[in-house]
Amino acid sequence: MGRFQTAAPQPAPAKPTRTIAQTPAAEREHERILSSYGGAYDDPKLEALIGKTVDRLVAASDRPDQAYKVTILNSGAVNAFALPTGQLYVTRGLIALASDTSELSSVLSHEMAHVLAKHASIREDQAKQAAIVARVMTDVSSDPDLTAFALAKSKLTMASFSRTQEFEADDIGVGISARAHFDPYGAARFLTSMERNAEMKAGKTPLDPRAQDFLSSHPATPERVQRAQATARQYTSPDGGERDREDYLGAIDNIVYGEDPSEGFVRGRRFLHPKLRFTFQAPETFTLDNTAQAVIGVREGGTQAMRFDVVRVPAEQSLGDYLNSGWMENVDKASTEDLTINGFPAASAAAHGDQWQFKIYALRVDSDVYRFIFASRQKTTESERNARETVNSFRRLTLEEIQAARPLRIKVITVQPGDTVESLAHRMSGVDHPTDRFRVLNGLDSRAQVKVRDRVKVVVD
């Protein structure tokens, strides 16, 4: 499931009761989105706030008869999108980044505008093409070169709205927010926050479509921010409109931040899965991404890549036989070797394509088989060592490690006398660039300081 893909457009006649037309196509798309984004995030307090916000926006729109249903996705990515039926999706990562209800309303009204202007239907063909690219990454195909290309690809090409459609959705969305009496400048503020958040991720290589954020398909160009400000000025002065900051901070207090450890998570080069009780460490200079289908790693420069996933193998089939069973072509059967890795039965084999060399490992842990696939442009001593050391690092988590694997959360605190941006950032846990992260999370630019009695967000474990 790629970012911003849409279900087939469905005729949704206006209904006074404002219920979503649940077509089979829309339901299938909804299930795909849930499986790609870690499922729905259950938080009654947040759902109530969003429901109230959407009701205000709908009443202020040109189509108060159009129904919407918002699903909060359990993903740390900063993203939101809509299906043509009026299904709106917003990630908890985006909710955590916003600083008040007017900023969240700017995103919701923007996505509602795409539905109202039928943009989502217009770009269905683009989305289908993007789905093909995304599908390449989800399966280890029988073509090793295609697989390696997908492993090493640094970004998926996603269907995106046209520049004209984005501007149109911004204009409509800012107007809806203003007429609903939210601060219409929230759009410009939040676009700026998302841009700064994206800059902090710039050094990373997002391989998972879920890791691509709202800006991947909604670029926050300076022109777009200026235009959002100009549109807002048509409705009110910068001090007009409701921000609803206190209620918003109350609703997001204790929201999960970043990855949810229950589905496995990346910490630096290490991947840990508390529920399944295992961990391993990728080689130096590798960047790991925990995607919906696999853990993907890519070396700086893209000359080496790795994939880790779980597969079902019949208990009576040996791991060597499995590696040679045809799921991957051009496996050198003579290279197949039975091994024991940290007490687990295992097997390895080599495979080759025209441009990539592969080393594959399978480890049996209870009834599951874990699979490591390493791809390198050239077979070198270093690539062989990287593969071997990664596999040898696979082990059971200790009870202490499992108990320590709690999710990070947003905590809303009150600034006390003597507190500074730096001292508050120092209290943050589990995040990189804590001072920059604190500023971005709280909508503070590089010169802004905190004031006593301000309510601010910090990340804690």
Coordinates of C-alpha atoms in Angstrom, one line a residue:
M1 CA 0.0 0.0 0.0
G2 CA 1.7 3.2 -1.1
R3 CA 1.2 6.6 0.4
F4 CA -1.8 8.5 -0.8
Q5 CA -3.2 5.7 -2.9
T6 CA -6.9 5.9 -3.3
A7 CA -9.8 3.5 -3.6
A8 CA -11.8 3.5 -6.9
P9 CA -14.1 6.4 -6.9
Q10 CA -17.6 5.5 -5.8
P11 CA -20.7 7.5 -6.3
A12 CA -21.7 8.6 -2.8
P13 CA -25.2 10.2 -2.9
A14 CA -25.7 12.8 -0.2
K15 CA -27.4 11.5 2.8
P16 CA -29.0 13.7 5.5
T17 CA -27.6 11.3 8.2
R18 CA -24.1 11.8 6.9
T19 CA -23.0 8.2 6.9
I20 CA -20.1 6.9 4.8
A21 CA -21.1 4.8 1.8
Q22 CA -19.3 1.5 2.6
T23 CA -18.6 -0.1 -0.7
P24 CA -16.6 -3.3 -1.0
A25 CA -13.8 -1.4 -2.8
A26 CA -13.6 1.2 0.0
E27 CA -13.7 -1.5 2.7
R28 CA -10.8 -3.4 1.0
E29 CA -8.8 -0.2 0.8
H30 CA -9.5 0.6 4.4
E31 CA -8.2 -2.9 5.5
R32 CA -5.1 -2.4 3.3
I33 CA -4.4 1.0 5.0
L34 CA -4.8 -0.4 8.5
S35 CA -2.4 -3.3 7.8
S36 CA 0.1 -0.9 6.3
Y37 CA 0.0 1.6 9.1
G38 CA 0.0 -0.6 12.2
G39 CA -3.7 -0.6 12.6
A40 CA -6.0 1.9 14.3
Y41 CA -4.8 3.9 17.3
D42 CA -7.5 3.6 20.0
D43 CA -7.7 6.8 22.2
P44 CA -11.3 7.9 23.1
K45 CA -10.1 11.3 24.3
L46 CA -8.4 12.0 21.0
E47 CA -11.3 10.6 19.0
A48 CA -13.7 12.9 20.8
L49 CA -11.6 16.0 20.0
I50 CA -11.2 15.0 16.3
G51 CA -14.9 14.2 16.0
K52 CA -15.9 17.6 17.4
T53 CA -13.4 19.3 15.1
V54 CA -14.6 17.5 12.0
D55 CA -18.3 18.4 12.9
R56 CA -17.4 22.0 13.0
L57 CA -15.5 21.9 9.7
V58 CA -18.3 20.0 7.9
A59 CA -20.9 22.5 9.1
A60 CA -18.7 25.3 7.7
S61 CA -18.0 23.6 4.3
D62 CA -19.9 24.0 1.1
R63 CA -21.1 20.4 1.4
P64 CA -22.5 20.0 4.9
D65 CA -24.2 16.8 3.6
Q66 CA -20.9 15.1 2.8
A67 CA -20.1 12.4 5.4
Y68 CA -16.6 11.9 6.8
K69 CA -15.1 9.2 9.1
V70 CA -11.7 9.8 10.6
T71 CA -9.4 6.9 11.6
I72 CA -6.3 7.6 13.7
L73 CA -3.5 5.3 12.5
N74 CA -1.0 3.8 14.9
S75 CA 2.0 5.1 13.0
G76 CA 4.8 7.5 14.0
A77 CA 5.0 8.9 10.5
V78 CA 3.6 12.4 10.0
N79 CA 0.8 11.8 7.4
A80 CA -2.8 12.3 6.5
F81 CA -4.9 11.3 3.4
A82 CA -8.4 10.7 2.2
L83 CA -10.4 8.2 0.2
P84 CA -13.0 9.5 -2.3
T85 CA -15.7 8.1 -0.1
G86 CA -14.9 10.6 2.7
Q87 CA -12.7 8.2 4.8
L88 CA -10.0 10.5 6.4
Y89 CA -6.9 9.1 7.9
V90 CA -4.4 10.9 10.2
T91 CA -1.4 9.3 11.9
R92 CA -0.7 9.7 15.6
G93 CA 2.7 11.1 14.5
L94 CA 1.0 14.0 12.8
I95 CA -1.3 14.6 15.8
A96 CA 1.8 14.6 18.1
L97 CA 3.5 17.2 15.9
A98 CA 0.6 19.6 15.8
S99 CA 0.5 22.2 18.7
D100 CA -3.2 23.1 18.8
T101 CA -6.6 22.2 17.3
S102 CA -6.4 24.9 14.6
E103 CA -3.2 23.2 13.2
L104 CA -4.9 19.8 13.2
S105 CA -8.0 21.4 11.6
S106 CA -5.9 22.8 8.8
V107 CA -4.9 19.2 7.9
L108 CA -8.4 17.8 8.2
S109 CA -9.9 20.6 6.1
H110 CA -7.2 20.2 3.5
E111 CA -8.0 16.5 3.1
M112 CA -11.8 17.2 3.1
A113 CA -11.0 19.7 0.3
H114 CA -9.4 16.9 -1.8
V115 CA -12.7 14.9 -1.3
L116 CA -14.9 17.9 -2.1
A117 CA -12.9 18.8 -5.3
K118 CA -12.8 15.1 -6.3
H119 CA -9.0 15.2 -6.5
A120 CA -8.8 11.7 -5.0
S121 CA -10.9 10.3 -7.8
I122 CA -9.0 12.1 -10.5
R123 CA -5.6 10.6 -9.5
E124 CA -6.7 6.9 -9.2
D125 CA -4.7 5.9 -12.3
Q126 CA -1.6 7.5 -10.9
A127 CA -2.1 5.6 -7.6
K128 CA -2.5 2.3 -9.5
Q129 CA 0.9 2.9 -11.1
A130 CA 2.5 3.7 -7.8
A131 CA 1.0 0.5 -6.3
I132 CA 3.1 -1.5 -8.8
V133 CA 6.2 0.2 -7.5
A134 CA 5.2 -0.5 -3.9
R135 CA 4.3 -4.1 -4.7
V136 CA 7.9 -4.8 -5.9
M137 CA 9.1 -4.0 -2.4
T138 CA 6.6 -6.2 -0.6
D139 CA 7.5 -9.5 -2.2
V140 CA 10.8 -11.3 -2.7
S141 CA 10.2 -12.0 -6.3
S142 CA 11.7 -14.8 -8.4
D143 CA 13.8 -12.2 -10.2
P144 CA 16.8 -11.5 -8.0
D145 CA 17.8 -8.3 -9.8
L146 CA 14.3 -6.9 -9.4
T147 CA 14.4 -7.8 -5.7
A148 CA 17.8 -6.2 -5.2
F149 CA 16.6 -3.1 -7.0
A150 CA 13.6 -2.9 -4.7
L151 CA 15.8 -3.5 -1.6
A152 CA 18.3 -0.7 -2.5
K153 CA 15.7 1.8 -3.8
S154 CA 16.0 4.8 -1.5
K155 CA 12.5 6.2 -2.2
L156 CA 9.3 4.8 -3.7
T157 CA 7.8 6.8 -6.5
M158 CA 4.4 7.8 -5.2
A159 CA 1.4 9.3 -7.0
S160 CA 1.0 12.8 -5.8
F161 CA -1.5 15.6 -6.3
S162 CA -0.7 18.2 -8.9
R163 CA 0.6 21.6 -7.7
T164 CA -2.7 23.1 -8.8
Q165 CA -4.7 20.6 -6.9
E166 CA -2.6 21.2 -3.7
F167 CA -3.1 25.0 -3.9
E168 CA -6.8 24.5 -4.5
A169 CA -7.1 22.1 -1.5
D170 CA -5.1 24.7 0.6
D171 CA -7.4 27.5 -0.4
I172 CA -10.6 25.5 0.2
G173 CA -9.2 24.1 3.5
V174 CA -8.1 27.5 4.9
G175 CA -11.5 28.9 4.1
I176 CA -13.3 26.0 5.8
S177 CA -11.1 26.4 8.9
A178 CA -11.8 30.2 9.0
R179 CA -15.5 29.8 8.6
A180 CA -15.5 27.2 11.4
H181 CA -13.8 29.9 13.6
F182 CA -10.5 28.2 13.8
D183 CA -7.3 30.2 13.4
P184 CA -6.8 30.0 9.6
Y185 CA -3.1 30.7 10.1
G186 CA -2.8 27.2 11.6
A187 CA -2.2 25.9 8.1
A188 CA 1.0 28.1 7.5
R189 CA 2.3 27.3 11.0
F190 CA 1.8 23.5 10.6
L191 CA 3.3 23.4 7.1
T192 CA 6.4 25.1 8.6
S193 CA 6.5 22.6 11.5
M194 CA 6.3 19.7 9.0
E195 CA 9.0 21.1 6.9
R196 CA 11.3 21.4 9.9
N197 CA 10.4 17.9 11.0
A198 CA 11.2 16.6 7.6
E199 CA 14.6 18.3 7.6
M200 CA 15.6 16.4 10.7
K201 CA 14.9 13.2 8.9
A202 CA 16.7 14.3 5.7
G203 CA 19.8 12.2 6.5
K204 CA 17.7 9.0 6.8
T205 CA 16.7 6.7 3.9
P206 CA 12.9 6.0 4.2
L207 CA 12.3 2.7 2.4
D208 CA 8.9 2.1 3.9
P209 CA 6.1 3.9 2.2
R210 CA 4.8 4.5 5.7
A211 CA 8.0 6.5 6.5
Q212 CA 7.3 9.0 3.8
D213 CA 5.4 11.8 5.4
F214 CA 2.7 14.3 4.4
L215 CA 5.3 16.4 2.7
S216 CA 6.3 13.6 0.3
S217 CA 3.1 14.3 -1.6
H218 CA 2.2 17.7 -0.1
P219 CA 5.5 19.7 -0.5
A220 CA 5.7 22.7 1.9
T221 CA 7.4 25.1 -0.5
P222 CA 7.9 28.7 0.6
E223 CA 5.4 29.7 -2.0
R224 CA 2.8 27.3 -0.5
V225 CA 3.3 28.7 3.0
Q226 CA 3.1 32.3 1.7
R227 CA -0.1 31.5 -0.2
A228 CA -1.6 29.9 2.9
Q229 CA -0.8 33.0 4.9
A230 CA -2.3 35.3 2.2
T231 CA -5.5 33.2 2.1
A232 CA -5.8 33.4 5.9
R233 CA -5.4 37.2 5.7
Q234 CA -8.6 37.3 3.7
Y235 CA -10.5 36.0 6.7
T236 CA -8.9 37.4 9.8
S237 CA -5.9 39.1 11.3
P238 CA -3.0 36.9 12.7
D239 CA -4.5 37.2 16.2
G240 CA -8.0 36.2 15.1
G241 CA -9.5 32.8 15.2
E242 CA -9.5 30.0 17.8
R243 CA -6.4 27.9 18.4
D244 CA -7.9 25.8 21.2
R245 CA -4.4 24.9 22.5
E246 CA -5.2 23.9 26.1
D247 CA -7.9 21.4 25.1
Y248 CA -5.6 20.0 22.4
L249 CA -2.6 19.5 24.7
G250 CA -4.9 17.9 27.2
A251 CA -6.1 15.4 24.5
I252 CA -2.6 14.5 23.3
D253 CA -1.0 14.1 26.7
N254 CA 0.4 10.5 27.0
I255 CA 0.0 9.8 23.2
V256 CA 2.5 7.1 21.9
Y257 CA 5.4 8.8 20.1
G258 CA 7.4 7.2 17.3
E259 CA 7.4 3.4 16.8
D260 CA 5.2 1.1 18.8
P261 CA 7.5 -1.5 20.3
S262 CA 4.7 -4.2 20.3
E263 CA 5.4 -4.6 16.5
G264 CA 9.1 -4.4 16.8
F265 CA 11.2 -1.3 16.6
V266 CA 14.5 0.1 15.4
R267 CA 17.0 1.7 17.8
G268 CA 20.0 2.8 15.8
R269 CA 21.4 -0.3 14.0
R270 CA 19.5 -2.7 16.3
F271 CA 16.1 -4.2 15.7
L272 CA 14.1 -5.5 18.7
H273 CA 10.9 -7.3 18.8
P274 CA 9.7 -7.7 22.5
K275 CA 6.6 -9.7 21.6
L276 CA 8.5 -12.3 19.6
R277 CA 11.5 -11.9 22.0
F278 CA 14.4 -11.5 19.6
T279 CA 16.9 -8.9 18.5
F280 CA 19.7 -8.5 15.9
Q281 CA 22.1 -5.7 14.8
A282 CA 22.7 -4.5 11.3
P283 CA 26.3 -3.7 10.1
E284 CA 27.9 -0.3 10.5
T285 CA 26.8 2.4 8.0
F286 CA 23.5 0.6 7.4
T287 CA 20.1 2.4 8.0
L288 CA 17.3 0.1 9.2
D289 CA 13.6 0.7 8.5
N290 CA 10.8 -1.4 10.1
T291 CA 8.3 -1.7 7.2
A292 CA 4.9 -3.4 7.2
Q293 CA 6.3 -6.4 5.4
A294 CA 9.9 -6.7 6.5
V295 CA 12.9 -5.0 8.2
I296 CA 14.8 -3.4 5.4
G297 CA 18.4 -2.2 5.7
V298 CA 20.5 -0.2 3.2
R299 CA 24.2 0.7 3.3
E300 CA 25.3 4.2 2.7
G301 CA 25.7 4.6 -1.1
G302 CA 23.3 1.8 -1.8
T303 CA 25.9 -0.9 -2.7
Q304 CA 24.6 -3.3 -0.1
A305 CA 21.1 -4.0 1.2
M306 CA 19.4 -6.5 3.5
R307 CA 15.9 -7.8 4.2
F308 CA 14.7 -9.6 7.3
D309 CA 11.3 -11.3 7.5
V310 CA 9.4 -14.3 8.8
V311 CA 8.1 -17.2 6.6
R312 CA 6.1 -20.4 7.2
V313 CA 8.1 -23.5 6.5
P314 CA 6.7 -27.0 7.2
A315 CA 8.3 -28.6 10.2
E316 CA 9.3 -31.6 8.2
Q317 CA 11.1 -29.6 5.5
S318 CA 14.8 -29.0 6.2
L319 CA 16.0 -25.4 6.0
G320 CA 18.5 -26.3 3.3
D321 CA 15.6 -27.8 1.2
Y322 CA 13.6 -24.6 1.8
L323 CA 16.4 -22.4 0.5
N324 CA 16.5 -24.5 -2.7
S325 CA 12.8 -24.8 -3.1
G326 CA 12.5 -22.2 -5.9
W327 CA 11.2 -19.1 -4.1
M328 CA 14.4 -17.4 -5.3
E329 CA 16.0 -18.1 -8.6
N330 CA 19.7 -18.8 -9.3
V331 CA 20.4 -20.3 -5.9
D332 CA 23.8 -22.1 -6.0
K333 CA 22.7 -25.5 -4.5
A334 CA 26.3 -26.5 -3.9
S335 CA 26.7 -23.5 -1.6
T336 CA 24.0 -24.7 0.8
E337 CA 25.2 -25.2 4.3
D338 CA 23.5 -26.4 7.5
L339 CA 24.4 -24.3 10.5
T340 CA 23.6 -23.6 14.2
I341 CA 23.4 -19.9 15.1
N342 CA 23.2 -19.1 18.8
G343 CA 21.5 -22.4 19.4
F344 CA 19.0 -22.1 16.6
P345 CA 19.0 -24.5 13.6
A346 CA 19.9 -22.6 10.5
A347 CA 21.0 -22.9 6.8
S348 CA 22.7 -20.6 4.3
A349 CA 23.1 -20.4 0.6
A350 CA 24.4 -18.1 -2.1
A351 CA 22.5 -16.8 -5.2
H352 CA 23.4 -14.5 -8.0
G353 CA 21.8 -12.2 -10.6
D354 CA 23.3 -10.2 -13.4
Q355 CA 24.1 -7.2 -11.2
W356 CA 23.7 -8.4 -7.6
Q357 CA 25.1 -11.2 -5.5
F358 CA 23.0 -12.7 -2.7
K359 CA 23.6 -14.4 0.6
I360 CA 20.5 -15.9 2.2
Y361 CA 20.0 -17.4 5.7
A362 CA 17.1 -19.1 7.3
L363 CA 16.8 -19.7 11.1
R364 CA 14.2 -21.9 12.8
V365 CA 12.9 -20.5 16.0
D366 CA 10.1 -22.6 17.5
S367 CA 7.4 -22.8 14.8
D368 CA 8.7 -19.8 12.8
V369 CA 11.5 -19.4 10.3
Y370 CA 13.3 -16.1 10.1
R371 CA 14.9 -15.2 6.8
F372 CA 17.8 -12.8 6.2
I373 CA 18.5 -11.8 2.5
F374 CA 21.7 -9.8 1.9
A375 CA 22.3 -8.2 -1.5
S376 CA 25.6 -6.6 -2.7
R377 CA 26.7 -5.2 -6.0
Q378 CA 29.9 -7.3 -5.7
K379 CA 30.8 -10.2 -3.5
T380 CA 33.5 -8.9 -1.2
T381 CA 35.1 -9.9 2.0
E382 CA 33.3 -7.0 3.6
S383 CA 29.9 -8.0 2.3
E384 CA 30.3 -11.6 3.4
R385 CA 31.5 -10.4 6.9
N386 CA 28.5 -8.0 7.2
A387 CA 26.1 -10.8 6.4
R388 CA 27.7 -13.2 8.8
E389 CA 28.0 -10.7 11.7
T390 CA 24.4 -9.6 11.3
V391 CA 23.0 -13.2 11.4
N392 CA 25.3 -14.1 14.3
S393 CA 23.9 -11.2 16.3
F394 CA 20.4 -12.7 16.2
R395 CA 19.5 -13.8 19.8
R396 CA 16.7 -14.0 22.3
L397 CA 15.9 -10.8 24.3
T398 CA 16.5 -11.0 28.0
L399 CA 13.5 -10.5 30.4
E400 CA 15.0 -7.1 31.4
E401 CA 15.3 -6.0 27.8
I402 CA 11.6 -7.0 27.1
Q403 CA 10.4 -5.1 30.2
A404 CA 12.4 -2.1 29.2
A405 CA 10.9 -1.9 25.7
R406 CA 8.2 0.6 26.5
P407 CA 6.9 3.0 23.9
L408 CA 8.0 6.6 24.0
R409 CA 5.1 9.0 24.9
I410 CA 4.3 12.7 24.7
K411 CA 4.1 14.3 28.1
V412 CA 2.6 17.8 28.5
I413 CA 4.3 19.8 31.3
T414 CA 4.2 23.3 32.6
V415 CA 7.4 25.5 32.3
Q416 CA 8.8 26.4 35.7
P417 CA 11.0 29.3 36.7
G418 CA 14.6 28.6 35.5
D419 CA 13.5 26.2 32.7
T420 CA 15.0 26.8 29.3
V421 CA 14.6 25.1 25.9
E422 CA 17.9 23.3 26.5
S423 CA 17.1 22.1 30.1
L424 CA 13.7 20.9 29.0
A425 CA 15.1 19.1 25.9
H426 CA 17.7 17.4 28.2
R427 CA 14.7 15.7 29.9
M428 CA 13.6 14.0 26.7
S429 CA 14.2 10.3 26.2
G430 CA 14.9 8.1 23.2
V431 CA 15.1 10.8 20.5
D432 CA 17.9 12.2 18.4
H433 CA 18.7 15.9 18.3
P434 CA 16.6 16.5 21.5
T435 CA 16.9 20.4 21.4
D436 CA 15.9 20.6 17.7
R437 CA 13.2 18.0 18.3
F438 CA 11.8 19.9 21.3
R439 CA 11.6 23.1 19.3
V440 CA 9.9 21.4 16.3
L441 CA 7.4 19.6 18.6
N442 CA 6.5 22.9 20.3
G443 CA 6.4 25.1 17.2
L444 CA 9.4 27.1 18.4
D445 CA 11.8 28.6 15.9
S446 CA 15.6 28.7 16.5
R447 CA 15.4 32.0 18.5
A448 CA 12.2 31.4 20.5
Q449 CA 12.4 30.8 24.3
V450 CA 9.9 29.2 26.6
K451 CA 8.0 31.3 29.1
V452 CA 7.1 30.4 32.7
R453 CA 3.6 28.7 32.9
D454 CA 3.7 27.8 29.2
R455 CA 2.5 24.3 28.5
V456 CA 5.0 22.3 26.4
K457 CA 5.5 18.8 25.0
V458 CA 8.4 16.6 25.9
V459 CA 9.1 13.0 24.9
V460 CA 9.5 10.5 27.8
D461 CA 9.7 6.7 28.1

